[in-house]
């Protein structure tokens, strides 16, 4: 494995962690996540402008990176590779979201500034996408069952029943801040399990 001699001390430290992670060291995975989670989250938040989506995309980014960590090449910093995965995943997310909207030009003039496009949501489900979604849910449920009950119920309410944070807080009679903190922890545990499975996130 050819290592770029110009890597910074920070990047070299990351490389040591990556090498440990490739061997299955759970602490190395956790430390890498701790070092970059906030930076990734705030980058994604700027891209999607939605806290909940940014949190989900943060977990997905680490899930994808850790699942493919053996493909990382030390020709460049681990952080560069990780941010590229996160931004590409986010761009895919935004593209899929945009594809669900059919844009129809409302005006017939050449004055584009005054034309008001009409956005209609495409409600027609793609059969293949629906099937993939269902298969992924079945696999996810299998993994979720391995979590402790208090974390399992949070994941189930958030992702399977699609409750909002406020609805979860009301359902479980917990403060909103506690729900968010515990859900973030639940997702960390979930993703730790996922990275050791064959389930692809996204």
C-alpha positions as semicolon CSV with decimal commas, in nm:
position;residue;x (nm);y (nm);z (nm)
1;X;0,000;0,000;0,000
2;X;0,161;0,323;-0,121
3;X;0,126;0,604;0,131
4;X;0,140;0,966;0,023
5;X;0,449;1,113;0,197
6;X;0,280;1,455;0,211
7;X;0,002;1,340;0,444
8;X;-0,039;1,565;0,749
9;X;0,013;1,428;1,100
10;X;-0,366;1,424;1,140
11;X;-0,404;1,221;0,820
12;X;-0,129;0,980;0,929
13;X;-0,306;0,926;1,260
14;X;-0,628;0,858;1,068
15;X;-0,441;0,608;0,852
16;X;-0,332;0,418;1,164
17;X;-0,696;0,406;1,275
18;X;-0,808;0,290;0,929
19;X;-0,555;0,006;0,935
20;X;-0,688;-0,102;1,276
21;X;-1,049;-0,069;1,153
22;X;-0,978;-0,288;0,849
23;X;-0,869;-0,557;1,096
24;X;-1,203;-0,520;1,274
25;X;-1,102;-0,298;1,566
26;X;-1,434;-0,150;1,690
27;X;-1,263;0,127;1,890
28;X;-1,089;0,248;1,574
29;X;-1,424;0,271;1,394
30;X;-1,571;0,462;1,688
31;X;-1,276;0,702;1,705
32;X;-1,291;0,777;1,331
33;X;-1,660;0,848;1,363
34;X;-1,603;1,070;1,666
35;X;-1,335;1,269;1,482
36;X;-1,551;1,351;1,180
37;X;-1,916;1,310;1,272
38;X;-1,981;1,677;1,354
39;X;-1,793;1,809;1,051
40;X;-1,979;1,571;0,818
41;X;-2,312;1,656;0,981
42;X;-2,266;2,034;0,941
43;X;-2,151;1,996;0,581
44;X;-2,461;1,789;0,501
45;X;-2,686;2,028;0,693
46;X;-2,571;2,310;0,463
47;X;-2,650;2,092;0,161
48;X;-2,999;1,971;0,264
49;X;-3,104;2,246;0,508
50;X;-3,291;1,990;0,718
51;X;-3,158;1,862;1,053
52;X;-3,334;1,525;1,040
53;X;-3,215;1,453;0,684
54;X;-2,863;1,567;0,774
55;X;-2,855;1,328;1,072
56;X;-2,977;1,037;0,858
57;X;-2,729;1,117;0,581
58;X;-2,445;1,142;0,835
59;X;-2,514;0,788;0,952
60;X;-2,546;0,667;0,592
61;X;-2,214;0,828;0,498
62;X;-2,028;0,652;0,778
63;X;-2,211;0,328;0,701
64;X;-2,097;0,340;0,339
65;X;-1,743;0,448;0,426
66;X;-1,695;0,180;0,690
67;X;-1,847;-0,090;0,473
68;X;-1,594;-0,004;0,199
69;X;-1,305;0,100;0,422
70;X;-1,077;-0,162;0,265
71;X;-1,106;0,037;-0,061
72;X;-0,956;0,351;0,093
73;X;-0,620;0,442;-0,059
74;X;-0,370;0,648;0,145
75;X;-0,275;0,848;-0,166
76;X;-0,493;1,114;-0,004
77;X;-0,629;1,186;0,345
78;X;-0,902;0,964;0,489
79;X;-1,105;1,279;0,562
80;X;-1,099;1,370;0,188
81;X;-1,229;1,024;0,100
82;X;-1,496;1,034;0,371
83;X;-1,622;1,382;0,274
84;X;-1,641;1,272;-0,091
85;X;-1,856;0,972;0,004
86;X;-2,080;1,191;0,221
87;X;-2,125;1,461;-0,045
88;X;-2,186;1,211;-0,327
89;X;-2,443;1,027;-0,115
90;X;-2,611;1,358;-0,035
91;X;-2,619;1,460;-0,403
92;X;-2,786;1,124;-0,485
93;X;-3,039;1,188;-0,208
94;X;-3,119;1,536;-0,341
95;X;-3,144;1,406;-0,697
96;X;-3,391;1,134;-0,594
97;X;-3,592;1,390;-0,400
98;X;-3,596;1,623;-0,698
99;X;-3,699;1,341;-0,935
100;X;-4,017;1,297;-0,732
101;X;-4,125;1,642;-0,845
102;X;-4,252;1,705;-1,195
103;X;-4,185;2,065;-1,300
104;X;-4,427;2,230;-1,540
105;X;-4,355;2,579;-1,672
106;X;-4,653;2,794;-1,591
107;X;-4,568;3,077;-1,830
108;X;-4,539;3,101;-2,206
109;X;-4,328;3,417;-2,224
110;X;-3,952;3,434;-2,262
111;X;-3,927;3,623;-1,935
112;X;-3,799;3,340;-1,714
113;X;-3,791;3,556;-1,399
114;X;-4,168;3,604;-1,410
115;X;-4,249;3,246;-1,502
116;X;-4,379;3,059;-1,199
117;X;-4,315;2,684;-1,236
118;X;-4,585;2,458;-1,096
119;X;-4,453;2,164;-0,895
120;X;-4,655;1,846;-0,891
121;X;-4,540;1,558;-0,680
122;X;-4,518;1,233;-0,873
123;X;-4,716;0,992;-0,660
124;X;-4,671;0,693;-0,892
125;X;-4,456;0,439;-0,708
126;X;-4,178;0,271;-0,902
127;X;-4,243;-0,107;-0,861
128;X;-3,873;-0,194;-0,854
129;X;-3,796;0,081;-0,605
130;X;-4,087;-0,033;-0,389
131;X;-3,958;-0,392;-0,390
132;X;-3,605;-0,284;-0,298
133;X;-3,747;-0,067;-0,019
134;X;-3,948;-0,358;0,118
135;X;-3,648;-0,595;0,106
136;X;-3,433;-0,337;0,281
137;X;-3,697;-0,296;0,553
138;X;-3,705;-0,672;0,615
139;X;-3,326;-0,680;0,645
140;X;-3,323;-0,370;0,865
141;X;-3,582;-0,520;1,098
142;X;-3,359;-0,826;1,139
143;X;-3,069;-0,605;1,245
144;X;-3,284;-0,378;1,464
145;X;-3,395;-0,681;1,667
146;X;-3,036;-0,710;1,792
147;X;-3,055;-0,371;1,964
148;X;-3,154;-0,319;2,328
149;X;-3,531;-0,267;2,370
150;X;-3,513;0,108;2,445
151;X;-3,307;0,172;2,130
152;X;-3,507;-0,072;1,920
153;X;-3,836;0,106;1,990
154;X;-3,684;0,443;1,894
155;X;-3,561;0,311;1,560
156;X;-3,892;0,138;1,492
157;X;-4,096;0,450;1,566
158;X;-3,867;0,677;1,365
159;X;-3,800;0,463;1,059
160;X;-4,073;0,202;1,034
161;X;-4,367;0,406;1,162
162;X;-4,213;0,735;1,043
163;X;-4,292;0,927;1,362
164;X;-4,151;1,279;1,402
165;X;-3,920;1,349;1,699
166;X;-4,208;1,531;1,868
167;X;-4,443;1,233;1,818
168;X;-4,184;0,994;1,960
169;X;-4,137;1,220;2,264
170;X;-4,514;1,220;2,319
171;X;-4,550;0,845;2,260
172;X;-4,271;0,754;2,505
173;X;-4,335;1,042;2,746
174;X;-3,976;1,164;2,717
175;X;-3,824;1,513;2,676
176;X;-3,752;1,602;2,313
177;X;-3,380;1,645;2,382
178;X;-3,361;1,296;2,535
179;X;-3,534;1,146;2,230
180;X;-3,288;1,311;1,992
181;X;-2,984;1,209;2,197
182;X;-3,100;0,850;2,243
183;X;-3,201;0,820;1,879
184;X;-2,858;0,935;1,768
185;X;-2,703;0,675;1,997
186;X;-2,947;0,412;1,868
187;X;-2,843;0,490;1,512
188;X;-2,475;0,461;1,605
189;X;-2,542;0,115;1,747
190;X;-2,751;0,024;1,444
191;X;-2,483;0,135;1,205
192;X;-2,216;-0,056;1,401
193;X;-2,424;-0,368;1,344
194;X;-2,490;-0,277;0,980
195;X;-2,127;-0,232;0,890
196;X;-2,066;-0,593;0,988
197;X;-2,356;-0,715;0,777
198;X;-2,428;-0,736;0,406
199;X;-2,697;-0,468;0,419
200;X;-2,623;-0,173;0,197
201;X;-2,728;0,164;0,325
202;X;-2,873;0,364;0,041
